[in-house]
Amino acid sequence: MLFVPLPFVIALLLFLRFVALLRRQEVGNRPFLALIGLCVLQSIAVGLRWGYDVTAIRFVLPVLAGGLPPLALASFQSLIHRDRADIRWLNIAPPLVIVALLVLAPGFIDGALVAIFVGYAVILLRLAHAGPDGLDAARLDGAAGAHKALLIAAFALCLSASFDIAVLLAIEWGYAEDVPMIVSNANLLGPLLVGLTATVAARAHAPSAPSEETEEHVAAAERDRDVLERVDRLLNEQKLFRDDNLTLARLARRAGVPARQISGAINRLAGKNVSQYINDFRITEACRLLRETDMPVTAAMLESGFQTKSNFNREFRRVTTQSPATWRAENRST
């Protein structure tokens, strides 16, 4: 029977995700495509090294591993409109460091990889600290999911670092025969989690639009009410909430107010994040359509600005405590 290493199965699963994302043909998804592609290559390389004992691959594996954390960071940076997290030079350094160590000091490679994975996990967690609103170039409908993906990606990097430490300890303590099993498990959990979270976050990426920044720097506390009134007027009069590609950055440009002021005003006055606030308008519109028309629930969902049934049903229950069908049955106009 042909032996198929587990990493090859992971590579196939991630490749299918890669193809599905590639078919969307969105420029903004390129960092996530590169990240998933790297996870596929790493899985294949691990399968060849530990499944078929292709020893030459040992020179390629650390370079591929060193490129994974920078690509993860670059991918999630693409969901941030501002340049506050832009440290491109840092994203180039790790693979170059690993290549240099391969030539000059191979014994330090494992320790360097652990430091790289943990360091980038900390950076990702710092990006996640701002919450879903920090991903202001993501569609509001997908910002929460992208934020969860960001947290899982940080966890996956820490997990990969822990497996690298386990490999070092296994060799040090004389259990070298367990290394293939440890590496296979690392490939199952680490790159798999990173690749899957990349596909989730990529779906939240909105089509690119010209960047505009206002020059006002007025304290948010003094402008909250005016900002919220301006946003409400824009949403009510122009029905901007119906745009399923709406992002915080786009809403800020349309309102002529910095994104940070909008997020702060909504958080302080409404006690919600921007995604929940916009979804309240969408649910109100969906309720009107369900009550006043014969439109199917799915059509009402799309018409009100939602893209997925799961998000629509979750938000509908958050606002009304009922499912759309139950709410319509109880509130339908005669």
Tab-separated table of N, CA, C and O in Angstrom, residues 9 28 39 49 56 80 96 98 301:
chain	number	residue	atom	x	y	z
A	9	VAL	N	-1.644	15.142	3.446
A	9	VAL	CA	-3.098	15.323	3.547
A	9	VAL	C	-3.414	16.769	3.919
A	9	VAL	O	-4.331	17.391	3.363
A	28	GLY	N	-6.618	42.340	-2.832
A	28	GLY	CA	-6.363	42.417	-1.403
A	28	GLY	C	-6.101	41.075	-0.755
A	28	GLY	O	-5.595	41.022	0.370
A	39	CYS	N	2.134	27.619	3.612
A	39	CYS	CA	1.729	26.495	4.465
A	39	CYS	C	1.669	25.194	3.667
A	39	CYS	O	2.032	24.124	4.172
A	49	ARG	N	10.476	15.085	4.046
A	49	ARG	CA	11.606	14.883	4.974
A	49	ARG	C	11.362	13.726	5.927
A	49	ARG	O	12.226	12.850	6.096
A	56	ALA	N	17.799	16.035	1.949
A	56	ALA	CA	18.168	17.344	1.398
A	56	ALA	C	17.160	18.422	1.776
A	56	ALA	O	17.490	19.615	1.793
A	80	ILE	N	-5.760	46.380	7.958
A	80	ILE	CA	-5.660	47.607	8.742
A	80	ILE	C	-5.446	48.764	7.789
A	80	ILE	O	-4.463	48.788	7.032
A	96	LEU	N	15.923	35.926	6.002
A	96	LEU	CA	17.325	36.242	5.743
A	96	LEU	C	18.211	35.794	6.896
A	96	LEU	O	19.328	35.298	6.683
A	98	ILE	N	17.597	33.262	8.922
A	98	ILE	CA	17.691	31.797	8.872
A	98	ILE	C	18.675	31.349	7.798
A	98	ILE	O	19.478	30.425	8.012
A	301	MET	N	-32.323	39.096	4.017
A	301	MET	CA	-30.976	39.116	4.585
A	301	MET	C	-30.009	39.852	3.648
A	301	MET	O	-29.273	40.754	4.066
